[in-house]
């Protein structure tokens, strides 16, 4: 079985900075943390062509809104999550990463006009005081993978600590917790780890910290009183999937108190047809069995329904054996798959949102 190499946090050797964010305190903080990186100013991103290759990042102004409702997928139950687009791109290079097909930025980009982000959050949370927002930064990047030099986790944990109608979820495969773990958080931050079967993690996420390292970080975060989440997503069908996923469930519950777990999600590998070729090209050593996937009603490739149902229902039983009440939910599945996997369903996206909100409202 492949093993994870020693994890090394990403250190860019060049930073491109758009003029509009040059003086931003969040830009300046990154420059202080990366004193050896070469800096290249860019007057404007219009007509700028990113040089190919290299180990570079771009600090830019977020032009659109930071907050976006997850677009979901038609005829599937969605958790109605709000994505906070603070960065686009990721260094961890997981073989199955959807960003390989989707990202529309010239290079890994960190948005450092965070004054606008917090103003937008103030406005939105203030305008809808009775609505509850579950917000996460882990959609277009990994929430913590740049945290050793950007240190945004501290800003976010602090900002959300006094909000009554919102929580922030930091979703990661990383272990970079130093910038927030000692802060006052008032249980308004959920720190979540994406996890997998050990063999799949080693072969498909080789540049990320190992499962053991992620769990070590989760234990530290648990000690500091945070709520935790775990995302088995994407679950990958492979010859020893049952032993592999069960071992990960066992490892989590051997170290984490179920009362501290806000939620556990399950999602099987799914991707648009375009990604098939990209995975084969970018990750020729990937052990994902692409031949097992079929196009679904939303034109995304997925495992054959009975395979998904078997994986989800066995996972549900293993988790339930440890905890009768931790919330386990499916990401982007139909009412039918919910019922056949778990024996119940939240019936609608609004129903699932209500269950998830109830885990973290108080
Ligand atoms: S950690 Fe997430 S965002 Fe980063 S490469 Fe892996 S799947 Fe993509």
Tab-separated table of C-alpha atoms and ligand atoms in Angstrom:
chain	number	residue	atom	x	y	z
A	1	UNK	CA	0.000	0.000	0.000
A	2	UNK	CA	1.224	3.520	-0.791
A	3	UNK	CA	2.049	5.737	2.179
A	4	UNK	CA	1.817	9.466	2.674
A	5	UNK	CA	5.123	11.275	2.383
A	6	UNK	CA	6.063	13.774	5.060
A	7	UNK	CA	3.664	16.713	4.756
A	8	UNK	CA	5.292	20.046	3.962
A	9	UNK	CA	3.160	23.206	4.098
A	10	UNK	CA	3.093	25.072	0.807
A	11	UNK	CA	5.533	27.992	0.555
A	12	UNK	CA	5.211	30.076	-2.619
A	13	UNK	CA	8.421	31.477	-4.048
A	14	UNK	CA	6.748	34.328	-5.932
A	15	UNK	CA	3.785	36.544	-5.064
A	16	UNK	CA	1.953	38.567	-7.698
A	17	UNK	CA	0.005	41.433	-6.152
A	18	UNK	CA	-2.775	43.330	-7.828
A	19	UNK	CA	-2.405	47.060	-7.204
A	20	UNK	CA	-5.919	47.318	-5.720
A	21	UNK	CA	-4.931	45.165	-2.708
A	22	UNK	CA	-1.306	46.236	-2.334
A	23	UNK	CA	-1.969	48.198	0.891
A	24	UNK	CA	-4.506	45.788	2.355
A	25	UNK	CA	-3.493	44.661	5.866
A	26	UNK	CA	-4.176	41.058	4.761
A	27	UNK	CA	-1.707	41.449	1.897
A	28	UNK	CA	0.849	42.971	4.235
A	29	UNK	CA	0.409	40.121	6.696
A	30	UNK	CA	1.166	37.560	3.992
A	31	UNK	CA	4.287	39.473	2.975
A	32	UNK	CA	5.503	39.464	6.582
A	33	UNK	CA	4.979	35.695	6.794
A	34	UNK	CA	6.711	35.041	3.457
A	35	UNK	CA	9.794	37.280	3.606
A	36	UNK	CA	11.748	35.225	1.052
A	37	UNK	CA	9.174	35.258	-1.725
A	38	UNK	CA	9.843	37.478	-4.745
A	39	UNK	CA	7.125	40.109	-5.188
A	40	UNK	CA	5.790	41.273	-8.544
A	41	UNK	CA	3.207	44.077	-8.613
A	42	UNK	CA	0.491	43.990	-11.262
A	43	UNK	CA	-1.247	47.277	-12.104
A	44	UNK	CA	-4.464	45.495	-13.075
A	45	UNK	CA	-5.593	41.945	-13.762
A	46	UNK	CA	-7.283	43.054	-16.993
A	47	UNK	CA	-5.098	41.850	-19.855
A	48	UNK	CA	-2.605	40.263	-17.424
A	49	UNK	CA	-1.381	36.855	-18.524
A	50	UNK	CA	-0.073	34.644	-15.797
A	51	UNK	CA	3.359	33.210	-16.552
A	52	UNK	CA	3.232	29.421	-16.870
A	53	UNK	CA	4.482	27.026	-14.181
A	54	UNK	CA	6.196	28.123	-10.999
A	55	UNK	CA	5.284	28.024	-7.384
A	56	UNK	CA	3.413	31.301	-7.288
A	57	UNK	CA	0.300	32.833	-5.797
A	58	UNK	CA	-1.732	35.840	-6.766
A	59	UNK	CA	-3.154	38.278	-4.217
A	60	UNK	CA	-6.140	39.973	-5.791
A	61	UNK	CA	-9.358	41.816	-5.159
A	62	UNK	CA	-12.512	39.699	-5.099
A	63	UNK	CA	-14.628	41.373	-7.734
A	64	UNK	CA	-17.858	39.470	-7.186
A	65	UNK	CA	-19.633	38.751	-3.933
A	66	UNK	CA	-17.713	36.621	-1.445
A	67	UNK	CA	-20.825	34.790	-0.293
A	68	UNK	CA	-22.656	32.413	-2.657
A	69	UNK	CA	-25.388	29.888	-2.007
A	70	UNK	CA	-24.191	26.405	-3.029
A	71	UNK	CA	-25.686	25.862	-6.503
A	72	UNK	CA	-26.796	22.300	-5.662
A	73	UNK	CA	-27.892	19.836	-8.324
A	74	UNK	CA	-31.389	19.447	-9.666
A	75	UNK	CA	-33.429	16.574	-8.227
A	76	UNK	CA	-30.935	16.056	-5.410
A	77	UNK	CA	-31.215	17.083	-1.784
A	78	UNK	CA	-28.772	19.903	-1.018
A	79	UNK	CA	-27.838	21.219	2.446
A	80	UNK	CA	-28.252	24.886	1.357
A	81	UNK	CA	-24.754	25.853	2.382
A	82	UNK	CA	-23.248	29.275	1.799
A	83	UNK	CA	-19.770	29.319	0.257
A	84	UNK	CA	-17.407	32.102	1.229
A	85	UNK	CA	-14.935	32.471	-1.640
A	86	UNK	CA	-11.826	33.736	0.102
A	87	UNK	CA	-9.389	31.800	-2.121
A	88	UNK	CA	-9.474	29.897	-5.396
A	89	UNK	CA	-7.025	27.073	-5.944
A	90	UNK	CA	-5.211	24.635	-3.715
A	91	UNK	CA	-1.718	23.183	-3.448
A	92	UNK	CA	-2.741	19.713	-2.264
A	93	UNK	CA	-3.431	18.436	-5.788
A	94	UNK	CA	-5.798	15.578	-4.949
A	95	UNK	CA	-6.357	13.398	-8.010
A	96	UNK	CA	-10.149	13.706	-7.947
A	97	UNK	CA	-10.260	17.450	-7.246
A	98	UNK	CA	-13.083	19.106	-9.143
A	99	UNK	CA	-11.143	22.384	-9.230
A	100	UNK	CA	-8.989	20.944	-12.022
A	101	UNK	CA	-11.959	21.376	-14.333
A	102	UNK	CA	-13.688	24.402	-12.873
A	103	UNK	CA	-11.390	27.147	-11.744
A	104	UNK	CA	-11.514	30.354	-13.657
A	105	UNK	CA	-8.485	32.153	-12.189
A	106	UNK	CA	-5.034	32.631	-13.734
A	107	UNK	CA	-3.277	30.919	-10.789
A	108	UNK	CA	-3.882	30.053	-7.146
A	109	UNK	CA	-5.521	33.230	-5.906
A	110	UNK	CA	-6.026	34.591	-2.413
A	111	UNK	CA	-8.451	37.497	-2.110
A	112	UNK	CA	-7.066	40.003	0.330
A	113	UNK	CA	-9.737	42.701	0.275
A	114	UNK	CA	-11.166	41.146	3.411
A	115	UNK	CA	-12.539	44.484	4.571
A	116	UNK	CA	-15.104	43.997	1.788
A	117	UNK	CA	-15.730	40.407	2.914
A	118	UNK	CA	-16.553	41.433	6.470
A	119	UNK	CA	-18.683	44.364	5.267
A	120	UNK	CA	-20.632	41.961	3.054
A	121	UNK	CA	-21.139	39.527	5.947
A	122	UNK	CA	-22.276	42.361	8.246
A	123	UNK	CA	-24.791	43.472	5.679
A	124	UNK	CA	-26.144	39.981	4.905
A	125	UNK	CA	-26.327	38.658	8.462
A	126	UNK	CA	-27.806	41.955	9.622
A	127	UNK	CA	-30.434	42.044	6.884
A	128	UNK	CA	-31.728	38.545	7.685
A	129	UNK	CA	-31.523	38.250	11.478
A	130	UNK	CA	-34.043	35.383	11.593
A	131	UNK	CA	-32.356	33.325	8.923
A	132	UNK	CA	-29.541	30.937	9.921
A	133	UNK	CA	-26.390	30.791	7.790
A	134	UNK	CA	-23.964	27.871	7.649
A	135	UNK	CA	-20.987	29.317	5.851
A	136	UNK	CA	-17.780	27.634	4.705
A	137	UNK	CA	-14.546	28.552	2.966
A	138	UNK	CA	-13.715	25.063	1.717
A	139	UNK	CA	-15.422	25.064	-1.682
A	140	UNK	CA	-12.834	26.589	-4.034
A	141	UNK	CA	-9.856	25.732	-1.845
A	142	UNK	CA	-8.920	23.945	1.361
A	143	UNK	CA	-9.863	26.180	4.314
A	144	UNK	CA	-6.514	25.857	6.109
A	145	UNK	CA	-3.900	25.055	3.509
A	146	UNK	CA	-2.621	28.657	3.299
A	147	UNK	CA	-3.264	29.463	6.937
A	148	UNK	CA	0.397	29.341	8.036
A	149	UNK	CA	0.990	32.542	6.044
A	150	UNK	CA	-2.504	34.021	5.534
A	151	UNK	CA	-3.824	33.360	9.069
A	152	UNK	CA	-7.418	33.989	8.003
A	153	UNK	CA	-8.732	31.357	10.366
A	154	UNK	CA	-8.113	33.728	13.263
A	155	UNK	CA	-10.075	36.554	11.589
A	156	UNK	CA	-12.971	34.241	10.803
A	157	UNK	CA	-13.145	32.530	14.203
A	158	UNK	CA	-13.072	35.927	15.876
A	159	UNK	CA	-15.694	37.447	13.545
A	160	UNK	CA	-18.196	34.617	13.966
A	161	UNK	CA	-17.706	34.216	17.722
A	162	UNK	CA	-20.424	36.778	18.527
A	163	UNK	CA	-22.861	35.987	15.692
A	164	UNK	CA	-26.186	34.505	16.709
A	165	UNK	CA	-27.464	33.654	13.216
A	166	UNK	CA	-24.392	32.126	11.590
A	167	UNK	CA	-21.506	29.723	11.993
A	168	UNK	CA	-18.351	29.310	9.950
A	169	UNK	CA	-17.090	25.876	8.947
A	170	UNK	CA	-13.377	25.496	8.243
A	171	UNK	CA	-13.181	22.404	6.030
A	172	UNK	CA	-9.748	20.943	5.497
A	173	UNK	CA	-7.363	18.060	5.022
A	174	UNK	CA	-4.743	20.115	6.751
A	175	UNK	CA	-3.275	20.375	10.225
A	176	UNK	CA	-2.455	24.083	10.310
A	177	UNK	CA	-4.489	25.016	13.379
A	178	UNK	CA	-2.097	27.323	15.259
A	179	UNK	CA	-3.691	30.592	14.192
A	180	UNK	CA	-7.064	29.837	15.716
A	181	UNK	CA	-6.945	26.965	18.182
A	182	UNK	CA	-6.322	29.147	21.234
A	183	UNK	CA	-8.858	31.854	20.341
A	184	UNK	CA	-12.210	32.460	22.000
A	185	UNK	CA	-14.723	30.929	19.590
A	186	UNK	CA	-17.988	30.567	21.503
A	187	UNK	CA	-18.739	27.360	19.493
A	188	UNK	CA	-19.514	29.460	16.375
A	189	UNK	CA	-16.812	27.689	14.357
A	190	UNK	CA	-17.029	24.082	13.205
A	191	UNK	CA	-13.677	22.634	12.210
A	192	UNK	CA	-14.115	19.789	9.754
A	193	UNK	CA	-11.790	17.285	8.232
A	194	UNK	CA	-12.231	15.560	4.899
A	195	UNK	CA	-11.316	11.944	5.457
A	196	UNK	CA	-11.118	8.798	3.398
A	197	UNK	CA	-10.077	5.170	3.541
A	198	UNK	CA	-6.365	5.118	4.370
A	199	UNK	CA	-5.370	3.444	1.071
A	200	UNK	CA	-7.323	6.001	-0.987
A	201	UNK	CA	-5.989	8.884	1.035
A	202	UNK	CA	-2.410	7.703	0.405
A	203	UNK	CA	-2.908	7.148	-3.329
A	204	UNK	CA	-5.259	10.033	-4.217
A	205	UNK	CA	-4.274	12.709	-1.651
A	206	UNK	CA	-0.530	12.030	-1.318
A	207	UNK	CA	0.412	15.683	-0.757
A	208	UNK	CA	-2.004	16.179	2.136
A	209	UNK	CA	-1.279	15.269	5.749
A	210	UNK	CA	-2.030	11.625	6.568
A	211	UNK	CA	-5.260	10.580	8.243
A	212	UNK	CA	-3.366	10.073	11.492
A	213	UNK	CA	-2.047	13.647	11.329
A	214	UNK	CA	-5.516	15.021	10.562
A	215	UNK	CA	-6.921	13.177	13.565
A	216	UNK	CA	-4.101	14.452	15.785
A	217	UNK	CA	-5.127	17.992	14.784
A	218	UNK	CA	-8.807	17.167	15.378
A	219	UNK	CA	-7.975	16.002	18.902
A	220	UNK	CA	-6.252	19.334	19.627
A	221	UNK	CA	-9.224	21.256	18.272
A	222	UNK	CA	-11.585	19.096	20.334
A	223	UNK	CA	-9.571	19.891	23.479
A	224	UNK	CA	-10.059	23.587	22.725
A	225	UNK	CA	-13.842	23.075	22.806
A	226	UNK	CA	-14.666	23.473	19.110
A	227	UNK	CA	-17.383	21.504	17.394
A	228	UNK	CA	-16.004	19.122	14.771
A	229	UNK	CA	-17.220	17.748	11.458
A	230	UNK	CA	-16.047	14.890	9.255
A	231	UNK	CA	-16.640	14.597	5.546
A	232	UNK	CA	-16.233	11.238	3.844
A	233	UNK	CA	-16.275	12.875	0.462
A	234	UNK	CA	-15.549	11.652	-2.099
A	235	UNK	CA	-16.028	8.034	-1.048
A	236	UNK	CA	-14.124	5.944	-3.553
A	237	UNK	CA	-15.188	2.460	-4.545
A	238	UNK	CA	-12.179	0.135	-4.524
A	239	UNK	CA	-11.587	-3.534	-3.728
A	240	UNK	CA	-11.108	-3.107	0.040
A	241	UNK	CA	-13.481	-0.192	0.474
A	242	UNK	CA	-15.455	-1.752	3.336
A	243	UNK	CA	-12.421	-2.493	5.539
A	244	UNK	CA	-10.844	0.839	4.628
A	245	UNK	CA	-13.821	3.046	5.462
A	246	UNK	CA	-14.712	1.068	8.549
A	247	UNK	CA	-11.158	1.488	9.852
A	248	UNK	CA	-11.444	5.267	9.393
A	249	UNK	CA	-14.784	5.334	11.267
A	250	UNK	CA	-13.149	3.307	14.070
A	251	UNK	CA	-10.161	5.669	14.155
A	252	UNK	CA	-12.404	8.736	14.471
A	253	UNK	CA	-14.541	7.349	17.283
A	254	UNK	CA	-11.537	5.985	19.167
A	255	UNK	CA	-10.316	9.578	19.629
A	256	UNK	CA	-13.277	11.938	19.193
A	257	UNK	CA	-16.239	12.187	21.564
A	258	UNK	CA	-19.428	11.905	19.454
A	259	UNK	CA	-20.957	14.749	21.485
A	260	UNK	CA	-18.425	17.103	19.915
A	261	UNK	CA	-19.302	16.083	16.352
A	262	UNK	CA	-21.721	18.463	14.637
A	263	UNK	CA	-22.111	16.306	11.551
A	264	UNK	CA	-20.641	13.616	9.338
A	265	UNK	CA	-21.306	13.760	5.611
A	266	UNK	CA	-21.051	10.996	3.044
A	267	UNK	CA	-20.681	11.678	-0.663
A	268	UNK	CA	-19.637	9.293	-3.409
A	269	UNK	CA	-17.282	10.346	-6.190
A	270	UNK	CA	-19.108	12.465	-8.783
A	271	UNK	CA	-17.793	14.729	-11.479
A	272	UNK	CA	-18.603	16.257	-14.843
A	273	UNK	CA	-17.504	14.265	-17.940
A	274	UNK	CA	-14.746	16.770	-18.604
A	275	UNK	CA	-12.874	15.725	-15.464
A	276	UNK	CA	-12.466	12.138	-16.598
A	277	UNK	CA	-9.815	13.028	-19.143
A	278	UNK	CA	-8.166	15.527	-16.805
A	279	UNK	CA	-7.736	12.901	-14.077
A	280	UNK	CA	-6.227	10.445	-16.546
A	281	UNK	CA	-3.852	13.099	-17.836
A	282	UNK	CA	-2.850	14.842	-14.591
A	283	UNK	CA	-2.837	11.757	-12.367
A	284	UNK	CA	-1.916	8.704	-14.441
A	285	UNK	CA	-1.120	6.781	-11.239
A	286	UNK	CA	-4.540	7.392	-9.714
A	287	UNK	CA	-6.197	4.233	-8.445
A	288	UNK	CA	-9.718	5.570	-8.889
A	289	UNK	CA	-11.550	3.022	-11.000
A	290	UNK	CA	-13.018	5.387	-13.548
A	291	UNK	CA	-14.695	2.602	-15.514
A	292	UNK	CA	-17.224	2.032	-12.704
A	293	UNK	CA	-18.857	5.447	-13.174
A	294	UNK	CA	-21.971	6.208	-15.199
A	295	UNK	CA	-23.591	9.523	-16.200
A	296	UNK	CA	-26.550	10.467	-13.966
A	297	UNK	CA	-29.624	12.664	-14.479
A	298	UNK	CA	-27.526	15.777	-13.853
A	299	UNK	CA	-24.961	14.582	-16.430
A	300	UNK	CA	-22.372	13.999	-13.713
A	301	UNK	CA	-20.566	10.693	-13.544
A	302	UNK	CA	-21.386	8.648	-10.436
A	303	UNK	CA	-21.131	5.073	-9.244
A	304	UNK	CA	-24.031	2.825	-10.153
A	305	UNK	CA	-26.839	3.479	-7.638
A	306	UNK	CA	-26.719	0.068	-5.853
A	307	UNK	CA	-22.993	0.588	-5.201
A	308	UNK	CA	-23.628	3.996	-3.640
A	309	UNK	CA	-26.466	2.674	-1.535
A	310	UNK	CA	-24.344	-0.186	-0.258
A	311	UNK	CA	-21.481	2.118	0.672
A	312	UNK	CA	-23.762	4.651	2.400
A	313	UNK	CA	-25.843	2.092	4.288
A	314	UNK	CA	-22.818	0.222	5.643
A	315	UNK	CA	-21.207	3.501	6.706
A	316	UNK	CA	-24.422	4.538	8.420
A	317	UNK	CA	-24.490	1.280	10.411
A	318	UNK	CA	-20.834	1.602	11.446
A	319	UNK	CA	-21.320	5.189	12.605
A	320	UNK	CA	-24.593	4.374	14.395
A	321	UNK	CA	-22.849	1.596	16.311
A	322	UNK	CA	-20.770	4.344	17.954
A	323	UNK	CA	-23.360	7.076	18.212
A	324	UNK	CA	-27.148	6.884	18.013
A	325	UNK	CA	-27.569	10.589	17.450
A	326	UNK	CA	-24.672	12.141	15.525
A	327	UNK	CA	-26.147	13.671	12.357
A	328	UNK	CA	-25.074	11.738	9.267
A	329	UNK	CA	-26.115	13.232	5.945
A	330	UNK	CA	-25.649	12.604	2.253
A	331	UNK	CA	-24.213	15.160	-0.099
A	332	UNK	CA	-26.145	15.553	-3.359
A	333	UNK	CA	-28.284	12.426	-3.349
A	334	UNK	CA	-31.962	11.874	-4.113
A	335	UNK	CA	-34.765	11.178	-1.664
A	336	UNK	CA	-34.776	7.574	-2.893
A	337	UNK	CA	-31.063	7.036	-2.182
A	338	UNK	CA	-31.474	8.542	1.296
A	339	UNK	CA	-34.348	6.194	2.109
A	340	UNK	CA	-32.677	3.104	0.710
A	341	UNK	CA	-29.390	3.909	2.472
A	342	UNK	CA	-30.568	5.204	5.864
A	343	UNK	CA	-34.229	4.153	6.060
A	344	UNK	CA	-35.303	7.823	6.296
A	345	UNK	CA	-34.900	11.048	4.415
A	346	UNK	CA	-35.130	14.770	5.211
A	347	UNK	CA	-37.445	14.898	2.139
A	348	UNK	CA	-36.174	18.208	0.826
A	349	UNK	CA	-33.224	20.588	0.875
A	350	UNK	CA	-35.111	22.752	3.378
A	351	UNK	CA	-35.603	19.680	5.580
A	352	UNK	CA	-31.891	18.887	5.544
A	353	UNK	CA	-30.965	22.499	6.255
A	354	UNK	CA	-33.212	22.472	9.306
A	355	UNK	CA	-31.502	19.361	10.702
A	356	UNK	CA	-28.013	20.759	10.126
A	357	UNK	CA	-28.863	24.203	11.525
A	358	UNK	CA	-30.269	22.594	14.665
A	359	UNK	CA	-26.882	20.971	15.368
A	360	UNK	CA	-25.131	24.315	15.712
A	361	UNK	CA	-27.722	26.995	16.428
A	362	UNK	CA	-27.262	27.090	20.205
B	1	LIG	S1	-7.791	19.525	-0.620
B	1	LIG	FE1	-9.768	19.879	-1.627
B	1	LIG	S2	-9.463	21.735	-2.825
B	1	LIG	FE2	-7.419	20.953	-2.296
B	1	LIG	S3	-6.808	19.670	-4.049
B	1	LIG	FE3	-7.761	18.325	-2.503
B	1	LIG	S4	-9.930	18.206	-3.126
B	1	LIG	FE4	-9.036	19.992	-4.194
